[in-house]
mmCIF file of C-alpha atoms in Angstrom:
data_model
loop_
_atom_site.group_PDB
_atom_site.id
_atom_site.type_symbol
_atom_site.label_atom_id
_atom_site.label_comp_id
_atom_site.label_asym_id
_atom_site.label_seq_id
_atom_site.Cartn_x
_atom_site.Cartn_y
_atom_site.Cartn_z
ATOM 1 C CA MET A 69 -8.146 -70.649 -31.072
ATOM 2 C CA LYS A 70 -7.941 -72.800 -33.639
ATOM 3 C CA SER A 71 -5.682 -70.428 -35.800
ATOM 4 C CA LYS A 72 -3.051 -70.161 -33.093
ATOM 5 C CA ARG A 73 -2.721 -73.958 -32.807
ATOM 6 C CA TYR A 74 -2.302 -74.112 -36.714
ATOM 7 C CA PHE A 75 0.011 -71.698 -36.530
ATOM 8 C CA PHE A 76 2.110 -73.535 -34.207
ATOM 9 C CA ALA A 77 2.046 -76.506 -35.541
ATOM 10 C CA VAL A 78 3.210 -74.959 -39.207
ATOM 11 C CA ALA A 79 5.881 -73.642 -37.371
ATOM 12 C CA LEU A 80 6.747 -76.863 -35.345
ATOM 13 C CA ALA A 81 6.778 -78.796 -38.446
ATOM 14 C CA LEU A 82 8.850 -76.214 -40.593
ATOM 15 C CA MET A 83 11.709 -76.767 -38.044
ATOM 16 C CA LEU A 84 12.285 -80.507 -38.932
ATOM 17 C CA PRO A 85 15.778 -81.343 -40.344
ATOM 18 C CA PHE A 86 16.034 -81.639 -43.766
ATOM 19 C CA SER A 87 17.347 -85.034 -42.881
ATOM 20 C CA ALA A 88 14.016 -86.224 -43.391
ATOM 21 C CA GLY A 89 14.755 -85.711 -47.306
ATOM 22 C CA ALA A 90 16.685 -87.656 -50.215
ATOM 23 C CA GLU A 91 18.635 -90.924 -49.130
ATOM 24 C CA LEU A 92 21.849 -91.390 -50.928
ATOM 25 C CA TYR A 93 22.797 -95.005 -51.431
ATOM 26 C CA HIS A 94 25.994 -97.043 -53.045
ATOM 27 C CA SER A 95 25.394 -99.682 -56.207
ATOM 28 C CA GLY A 96 28.087 -100.295 -58.776
ATOM 29 C CA GLY A 97 30.491 -98.231 -57.655
ATOM 30 C CA LYS A 98 28.275 -95.413 -57.987
ATOM 31 C CA THR A 99 26.549 -92.818 -55.474
ATOM 32 C CA TRP A 100 22.519 -93.016 -56.146
ATOM 33 C CA SER A 101 19.750 -90.591 -54.815
ATOM 34 C CA SER A 102 16.423 -91.970 -53.586
ATOM 35 C CA ILE A 103 14.310 -88.994 -55.547
ATOM 36 C CA MET A 104 12.701 -89.594 -58.382
ATOM 37 C CA ASP A 105 13.670 -87.685 -61.386
ATOM 38 C CA GLY A 106 10.615 -86.084 -64.040
ATOM 39 C CA ARG A 107 10.416 -89.545 -65.797
ATOM 40 C CA GLY A 108 10.249 -91.639 -62.476
ATOM 41 C CA LEU A 109 13.931 -92.891 -62.560
ATOM 42 C CA TYR A 110 16.373 -92.415 -59.334
ATOM 43 C CA GLY A 111 19.929 -91.554 -60.505
ATOM 44 C CA ARG A 112 23.073 -89.358 -60.466
ATOM 45 C CA GLY A 113 22.051 -86.457 -62.516
ATOM 46 C CA LEU A 114 18.966 -85.689 -61.800
ATOM 47 C CA PRO A 115 17.103 -83.713 -64.259
ATOM 48 C CA ASN A 116 14.292 -82.542 -61.622
ATOM 49 C CA SER A 117 16.221 -82.308 -58.705
ATOM 50 C CA PRO A 118 14.872 -81.099 -54.845
ATOM 51 C CA HIS A 119 15.027 -77.884 -55.858
ATOM 52 C CA THR A 120 12.758 -75.681 -57.832
ATOM 53 C CA ILE A 121 12.049 -71.716 -59.055
ATOM 54 C CA SER A 122 8.830 -70.788 -60.223
ATOM 55 C CA LEU A 123 7.073 -67.601 -61.052
ATOM 56 C CA VAL A 124 3.200 -67.910 -60.477
ATOM 57 C CA LEU A 125 0.588 -65.995 -61.533
ATOM 58 C CA SER A 126 -3.007 -65.448 -60.044
ATOM 59 C CA PRO A 127 -6.034 -63.668 -60.369
ATOM 60 C CA ILE A 128 -7.153 -63.189 -56.646
ATOM 61 C CA TYR A 129 -10.474 -62.529 -54.896
ATOM 62 C CA TYR A 130 -11.076 -60.499 -51.967
ATOM 63 C CA SER A 131 -13.285 -60.845 -49.026
ATOM 64 C CA GLY A 132 -13.607 -58.504 -45.821
ATOM 65 C CA ASP A 133 -14.910 -55.021 -44.696
ATOM 66 C CA VAL A 134 -15.555 -53.226 -47.907
ATOM 67 C CA GLU A 135 -18.310 -55.487 -49.524
ATOM 68 C CA LEU A 136 -21.805 -56.262 -48.525
ATOM 69 C CA PRO A 137 -22.605 -59.005 -46.572
ATOM 70 C CA GLY A 138 -23.671 -62.135 -49.158
ATOM 71 C CA ASN A 139 -22.777 -64.639 -51.826
ATOM 72 C CA TRP A 140 -22.271 -65.290 -55.382
ATOM 73 C CA ILE A 141 -25.481 -67.411 -55.699
ATOM 74 C CA THR A 142 -27.798 -65.922 -52.770
ATOM 75 C CA GLY A 143 -26.923 -62.272 -53.573
ATOM 76 C CA ASN A 144 -26.480 -59.759 -50.982
ATOM 77 C CA LYS A 145 -27.680 -59.968 -47.628
ATOM 78 C CA ASP A 146 -28.783 -57.695 -44.714
ATOM 79 C CA HIS A 147 -27.294 -59.122 -41.166
ATOM 80 C CA ALA A 148 -28.269 -55.986 -39.041
ATOM 81 C CA THR A 149 -31.054 -56.230 -36.737
ATOM 82 C CA THR A 150 -33.014 -52.789 -37.984
ATOM 83 C CA ASN A 151 -32.912 -50.656 -40.822
ATOM 84 C CA LEU A 152 -32.654 -52.685 -43.758
ATOM 85 C CA TYR A 153 -30.090 -51.408 -46.607
ATOM 86 C CA THR A 154 -30.425 -51.575 -50.338
ATOM 87 C CA ALA A 155 -27.559 -52.096 -52.356
ATOM 88 C CA ILE A 156 -27.583 -49.408 -55.334
ATOM 89 C CA PRO A 157 -27.739 -51.482 -58.717
ATOM 90 C CA GLY A 158 -24.428 -51.505 -61.053
ATOM 91 C CA VAL A 159 -21.729 -50.727 -58.664
ATOM 92 C CA ASN A 160 -21.700 -54.078 -56.458
ATOM 93 C CA SER A 161 -20.961 -56.313 -58.361
ATOM 94 C CA LYS A 162 -18.518 -59.049 -57.138
ATOM 95 C CA ALA A 163 -15.992 -58.374 -59.959
ATOM 96 C CA ASN A 164 -15.144 -55.475 -57.654
ATOM 97 C CA SER A 165 -12.882 -57.884 -55.363
ATOM 98 C CA ILE A 166 -11.457 -59.584 -58.533
ATOM 99 C CA SER A 167 -7.582 -58.414 -59.222
ATOM 100 C CA PHE A 168 -4.492 -59.957 -59.551
ATOM 101 C CA SER A 169 -0.853 -60.860 -58.149
ATOM 102 C CA GLY A 170 2.503 -62.801 -59.225
ATOM 103 C CA ALA A 171 5.088 -64.407 -56.552
ATOM 104 C CA LEU A 172 8.458 -66.005 -56.841
ATOM 105 C CA GLN A 173 8.340 -69.369 -55.350
ATOM 106 C CA TYR A 174 11.155 -71.767 -53.942
ATOM 107 C CA THR A 175 10.496 -75.344 -53.536
ATOM 108 C CA TYR A 176 12.650 -77.627 -51.710
ATOM 109 C CA ARG A 177 11.543 -81.696 -52.369
ATOM 110 C CA ALA A 178 12.371 -83.654 -49.060
ATOM 111 C CA ASN A 179 11.237 -86.867 -49.428
ATOM 112 C CA LYS A 180 8.291 -88.429 -51.842
ATOM 113 C CA HIS A 181 5.543 -87.015 -49.210
ATOM 114 C CA LEU A 182 7.058 -83.477 -48.502
ATOM 115 C CA ALA A 183 8.372 -80.429 -49.845
ATOM 116 C CA TYR A 184 9.136 -76.736 -48.018
ATOM 117 C CA ARG A 185 8.321 -73.878 -49.865
ATOM 118 C CA ALA A 186 9.586 -70.012 -49.240
ATOM 119 C CA GLN A 187 7.316 -67.567 -51.506
ATOM 120 C CA PHE A 188 7.341 -64.163 -52.216
ATOM 121 C CA MET A 189 3.617 -62.285 -53.602
ATOM 122 C CA GLY A 190 3.216 -59.186 -54.560
ATOM 123 C CA GLY A 191 0.107 -57.913 -55.953
ATOM 124 C CA TYR A 192 -3.340 -55.497 -56.234
ATOM 125 C CA MET A 193 -6.289 -55.542 -54.148
ATOM 126 C CA ARG A 194 -9.566 -53.890 -54.470
ATOM 127 C CA GLY A 195 -12.840 -53.418 -52.981
ATOM 128 C CA HIS A 196 -16.133 -51.461 -53.455
ATOM 129 C CA THR A 197 -19.640 -50.612 -52.045
ATOM 130 C CA GLU A 198 -22.441 -48.234 -52.238
ATOM 131 C CA PHE A 199 -25.698 -48.715 -50.805
ATOM 132 C CA THR A 200 -28.912 -46.714 -49.276
ATOM 133 C CA ARG A 201 -30.069 -47.052 -45.363
ATOM 134 C CA PRO A 202 -33.480 -45.317 -44.239
ATOM 135 C CA HIS A 203 -33.176 -43.769 -40.853
ATOM 136 C CA GLU A 204 -35.772 -42.714 -38.086
ATOM 137 C CA LYS A 205 -34.256 -40.791 -35.050
ATOM 138 C CA SER A 206 -35.842 -40.534 -31.916
ATOM 139 C CA ASN A 207 -37.715 -37.526 -32.311
ATOM 140 C CA GLY A 208 -39.571 -38.945 -35.398
ATOM 141 C CA TYR A 209 -37.705 -37.113 -38.165
ATOM 142 C CA GLN A 210 -37.242 -39.695 -41.066
ATOM 143 C CA SER A 211 -34.411 -39.488 -43.278
ATOM 144 C CA THR A 212 -32.199 -41.678 -45.963
ATOM 145 C CA SER A 213 -28.584 -42.441 -45.840
ATOM 146 C CA TYR A 214 -26.502 -42.901 -48.708
ATOM 147 C CA PHE A 215 -23.223 -44.897 -48.093
ATOM 148 C CA LEU A 216 -20.245 -45.309 -49.981
ATOM 149 C CA ARG A 217 -16.682 -47.471 -48.802
ATOM 150 C CA ASP A 218 -14.307 -48.150 -51.463
ATOM 151 C CA PHE A 219 -10.026 -49.581 -51.216
ATOM 152 C CA HIS A 220 -7.585 -50.437 -53.217
ATOM 153 C CA SER A 221 -3.754 -51.098 -52.453
ATOM 154 C CA VAL A 222 -0.410 -52.836 -53.170
ATOM 155 C CA PHE A 223 0.492 -55.558 -51.493
ATOM 156 C CA PHE A 224 3.277 -57.906 -50.601
ATOM 157 C CA GLU A 225 2.708 -61.013 -48.657
ATOM 158 C CA TYR A 226 6.216 -63.298 -47.484
ATOM 159 C CA GLY A 227 5.725 -66.782 -46.207
ATOM 160 C CA VAL A 228 6.880 -70.121 -45.753
ATOM 161 C CA GLY A 229 4.681 -73.620 -45.913
ATOM 162 C CA LEU A 230 4.697 -77.346 -46.283
ATOM 163 C CA GLU A 231 3.527 -79.354 -49.644
ATOM 164 C CA ILE A 232 2.150 -82.654 -48.676
ATOM 165 C CA TYR A 233 1.754 -84.736 -51.128
ATOM 166 C CA PRO A 234 -0.799 -87.771 -50.151
ATOM 167 C CA SER A 235 0.467 -90.208 -53.013
ATOM 168 C CA ALA A 236 4.341 -90.340 -54.217
ATOM 169 C CA GLU A 237 2.869 -91.265 -57.868
ATOM 170 C CA ALA A 238 0.640 -88.404 -58.196
ATOM 171 C CA GLY A 239 1.524 -84.459 -58.088
ATOM 172 C CA PHE A 240 -1.747 -83.645 -56.000
ATOM 173 C CA PHE A 241 -0.871 -81.828 -52.818
ATOM 174 C CA PHE A 242 -2.187 -80.159 -49.836
ATOM 175 C CA TYR A 243 -0.672 -76.663 -49.064
ATOM 176 C CA ALA A 244 -0.402 -75.261 -45.621
ATOM 177 C CA GLY A 245 2.000 -72.292 -44.571
ATOM 178 C CA ILE A 246 2.577 -69.192 -42.559
ATOM 179 C CA SER A 247 3.170 -65.365 -43.611
ATOM 180 C CA GLY A 248 3.060 -62.118 -43.062
ATOM 181 C CA THR A 249 0.775 -59.472 -45.959
ATOM 182 C CA SER A 250 1.898 -55.659 -45.760
ATOM 183 C CA SER A 251 -0.482 -53.380 -47.419
ATOM 184 C CA ILE A 252 -0.430 -49.983 -48.775
ATOM 185 C CA ILE A 253 -4.102 -48.926 -48.381
ATOM 186 C CA THR A 254 -5.984 -46.095 -50.380
ATOM 187 C CA ARG A 255 -9.482 -45.880 -49.163
ATOM 188 C CA LYS A 256 -12.569 -43.932 -49.340
ATOM 189 C CA LEU A 257 -15.240 -43.474 -47.394
ATOM 190 C CA GLN A 258 -18.605 -41.027 -47.534
ATOM 191 C CA SER A 259 -22.059 -40.629 -45.529
ATOM 192 C CA LEU A 260 -24.736 -38.954 -47.607
ATOM 193 C CA SER A 261 -28.203 -37.915 -46.376
ATOM 194 C CA MET A 262 -31.429 -36.787 -47.784
ATOM 195 C CA PRO A 263 -34.845 -36.350 -46.029
ATOM 196 C CA GLY A 264 -37.471 -39.148 -46.022
ATOM 197 C CA GLN A 265 -37.000 -42.964 -46.040
ATOM 198 C CA VAL A 266 -38.027 -43.190 -50.116
ATOM 199 C CA ALA A 267 -34.298 -43.892 -50.917
ATOM 200 C CA SER A 268 -33.235 -42.770 -54.418
ATOM 201 C CA PRO A 269 -30.183 -44.573 -56.106
ATOM 202 C CA ASN A 270 -28.509 -41.306 -57.943
ATOM 203 C CA LYS A 271 -25.720 -40.069 -55.783
ATOM 204 C CA SER A 272 -26.540 -36.796 -56.858
ATOM 205 C CA ASP A 273 -29.892 -36.691 -54.657
ATOM 206 C CA TYR A 274 -27.920 -36.652 -51.475
ATOM 207 C CA HIS A 275 -25.733 -34.161 -49.807
ATOM 208 C CA LEU A 276 -22.947 -34.939 -47.845
ATOM 209 C CA ASP A 277 -22.265 -35.647 -44.091
ATOM 210 C CA TYR A 278 -19.110 -36.821 -43.545
ATOM 211 C CA GLU A 279 -16.090 -38.451 -45.543
ATOM 212 C CA LEU A 280 -12.964 -39.688 -44.381
ATOM 213 C CA PRO A 281 -10.160 -37.143 -43.548
ATOM 214 C CA ALA A 282 -7.213 -36.910 -46.522
ATOM 215 C CA SER A 283 -4.602 -37.921 -43.636
ATOM 216 C CA GLU A 284 -6.179 -41.103 -42.853
ATOM 217 C CA GLN A 285 -7.020 -42.123 -46.571
ATOM 218 C CA LYS A 286 -3.617 -43.511 -47.300
ATOM 219 C CA ILE A 287 -2.606 -45.650 -44.612
ATOM 220 C CA PHE A 288 0.110 -48.753 -44.056
ATOM 221 C CA SER A 289 -0.708 -51.941 -42.829
ATOM 222 C CA THR A 290 0.493 -55.646 -42.142
ATOM 223 C CA VAL A 291 -1.042 -58.327 -40.492
ATOM 224 C CA PRO A 292 -0.035 -62.275 -40.410
ATOM 225 C CA MET A 293 -1.711 -65.250 -42.306
ATOM 226 C CA ILE A 294 -2.378 -68.583 -42.578
ATOM 227 C CA PRO A 295 -2.503 -69.866 -46.056
ATOM 228 C CA VAL A 296 -4.032 -73.219 -46.846
ATOM 229 C CA GLY A 297 -5.269 -74.899 -50.056
ATOM 230 C CA ILE A 298 -4.748 -77.670 -52.640
ATOM 231 C CA GLY A 299 -3.175 -77.990 -56.051
ATOM 232 C CA TYR A 300 -1.254 -80.464 -58.460
ATOM 233 C CA LYS A 301 2.601 -80.065 -60.179
ATOM 234 C CA TRP A 302 3.401 -82.295 -63.356
ATOM 235 C CA ASN A 303 7.180 -82.596 -64.214
ATOM 236 C CA ILE A 304 8.113 -82.376 -67.979
ATOM 237 C CA LYS A 305 11.758 -82.870 -67.859
ATOM 238 C CA ALA A 306 13.654 -79.991 -66.243
ATOM 239 C CA PHE A 307 10.623 -77.760 -65.885
ATOM 240 C CA GLN A 308 7.370 -78.079 -63.754
ATOM 241 C CA ILE A 309 4.004 -77.203 -64.422
ATOM 242 C CA GLY A 310 1.404 -76.481 -61.876
ATOM 243 C CA ILE A 311 -2.032 -75.021 -60.444
ATOM 244 C CA GLU A 312 -2.931 -74.280 -57.303
ATOM 245 C CA LEU A 313 -6.333 -72.826 -55.220
ATOM 246 C CA ILE A 314 -5.197 -71.149 -51.812
ATOM 247 C CA TRP A 315 -7.297 -68.995 -49.487
ATOM 248 C CA HIS A 316 -5.188 -66.521 -47.039
ATOM 249 C CA PRO A 317 -7.314 -65.966 -44.398
ATOM 250 C CA ALA A 318 -5.860 -63.096 -41.683
ATOM 251 C CA LEU A 319 -5.366 -64.109 -38.302
ATOM 252 C CA VAL A 320 -6.740 -60.686 -36.446
ATOM 253 C CA ASP A 321 -9.075 -57.839 -38.095
ATOM 254 C CA LEU A 322 -7.386 -54.730 -36.011
ATOM 255 C CA HIS A 323 -6.704 -51.244 -36.977
ATOM 256 C CA HIS A 324 -3.592 -51.272 -39.323
ATOM 257 C CA MET A 325 -3.611 -55.282 -38.887
ATOM 258 C CA ASN A 326 -5.646 -55.880 -41.802
ATOM 259 C CA LEU A 327 -5.938 -55.872 -45.468
ATOM 260 C CA ASP A 328 -8.665 -53.325 -46.460
ATOM 261 C CA GLY A 329 -8.201 -50.721 -43.685
ATOM 262 C CA TRP A 330 -11.377 -51.446 -41.525
ATOM 263 C CA VAL A 331 -11.927 -53.704 -39.037
ATOM 264 C CA SER A 332 -14.848 -56.081 -38.817
ATOM 265 C CA GLY A 333 -17.965 -54.535 -38.069
ATOM 266 C CA ASN A 334 -19.690 -51.343 -38.367
ATOM 267 C CA ILE A 335 -17.628 -48.504 -36.423
ATOM 268 C CA ASP A 336 -14.732 -46.660 -37.689
ATOM 269 C CA GLN A 337 -11.787 -45.503 -36.360
ATOM 270 C CA ALA A 338 -13.465 -42.242 -34.773
ATOM 271 C CA GLY A 339 -16.283 -44.578 -33.477
ATOM 272 C CA ILE A 340 -18.823 -43.229 -36.003
ATOM 273 C CA SER A 341 -21.052 -46.014 -37.791
ATOM 274 C CA HIS A 342 -20.831 -46.096 -41.910
ATOM 275 C CA TYR A 343 -21.709 -49.628 -42.332
ATOM 276 C CA PRO A 344 -24.406 -52.186 -42.425
ATOM 277 C CA VAL A 345 -22.800 -55.086 -40.902
ATOM 278 C CA GLU A 346 -22.989 -55.445 -37.046
ATOM 279 C CA GLY A 347 -19.667 -56.831 -35.573
ATOM 280 C CA LYS A 348 -21.247 -59.990 -34.003
ATOM 281 C CA THR A 349 -22.371 -61.389 -37.404
ATOM 282 C CA ASN A 350 -18.942 -60.805 -39.195
ATOM 283 C CA ARG A 351 -17.349 -64.099 -38.770
ATOM 284 C CA TRP A 352 -14.459 -63.686 -40.656
ATOM 285 C CA THR A 353 -11.487 -62.192 -40.516
ATOM 286 C CA ASP A 354 -10.156 -60.369 -44.043
ATOM 287 C CA SER A 355 -8.833 -62.735 -46.765
ATOM 288 C CA PHE A 356 -8.192 -63.304 -50.391
ATOM 289 C CA THR A 357 -8.576 -66.570 -52.334
ATOM 290 C CA GLU A 358 -5.863 -67.132 -55.464
ATOM 291 C CA LEU A 359 -6.175 -69.484 -58.268
ATOM 292 C CA GLY A 360 -2.307 -69.633 -59.004
ATOM 293 C CA ILE A 361 -0.726 -70.699 -62.392
ATOM 294 C CA SER A 362 2.888 -71.704 -61.969
ATOM 295 C CA ILE A 363 5.640 -72.613 -64.594
ATOM 296 C CA GLY A 364 8.675 -73.558 -62.833
ATOM 297 C CA TYR A 365 12.783 -74.596 -63.406
ATOM 298 C CA THR A 366 14.224 -77.625 -61.455
ATOM 299 C CA ILE A 367 17.532 -76.816 -60.926
ATOM 300 C CA PRO A 368 19.889 -79.609 -62.105
ATOM 301 C CA THR A 369 22.189 -81.631 -59.232
ATOM 302 C CA LEU A 370 24.787 -84.146 -59.684
ATOM 303 C CA TYR A 371 25.103 -86.720 -56.846
ATOM 304 C CA THR A 372 28.626 -87.930 -56.986
ATOM 305 C CA PRO A 373 30.135 -90.710 -55.082
#
C-alpha cells in the first residue's frame, strides 16, 4: 500500500544522523557556524539558532463517517445504489465539522534545506448529520426512516516529521510526518421511522426504532496518522512566525482505530445499517485538516572555539 511505503520512507529519513546539520569551521582564531541567523548572517552567537520552540493555534476541519457525502461546492451527494436520502435543512452545515486545536512544537534546523520536528497537539473535534430515507420492504410496506449521527471528542496527536525547504533563502517548506492520535469520543446514533414515503423534516413526526446504548456512547480510540502539508516561516530576530496548512489522514479506519467512533461504510458494530454511504464508495479514511498559526522562540546558542 502507498500509505505503508510513505510511513517507512519518513521513518527512515528521521533516522538519518544529525551530522548533516550545522558545520563548524575556524576563521580568524574563532569558530563559526554554517547556519545563518535571522538576519541571514553567519556567526558565533546565533540569535536564531537551530533550536526553536513554537506554540501553534489552529482551526481544524474534520472529514469522515459523520458527514454526508459531498463537498463545499457541489453540496451533498448520495452514492448509494438505491433509496436516495434527503439531508435535513439547517442541521447539516459543513460548519458542524469545524473546531480547534493547539500544539507545542520543537524544531531542529539540521541544515539550510532540512528541519526535524517533534509535536504534541491537543484539541476538540466534532461532526453531525441528520437525514431521511424512504424504504420499501419485500411485502410492499413503505416507510421513511430518519437517521441522526453525531460525535464530539477530545483528541491528542503526538508525532515527528520533516520540514523540507526547497530554497535556502526562503521560509517556504513542505512537511511530511508520522503520528498517532488518541481520542476520547462521545457519540450519538438514532434511527426513527414513520409510515409512508412522504418524508417529514420534523423529527417529532417519527417514532424511535433504535438508539445507541449508553455503554457504547463513550469510547477510546487510537489511530496512526500520516500528516502532510505546506507552510512558511519568518524569522524576526529571536522569534519566528509561521503559517501552515496540514492534512492529517488516518492510515486505517477500524473499530477503536479511527477519529469519529465509526468505521467506513454503513454498518455499525452490531451489524446494523444506519448510514447512507456504501462501504465501497467511501474512498478515504477519517482525517482532519488544520490551518495553523505559529509563534516560536529560537533558543540562543553560543558556538565557542
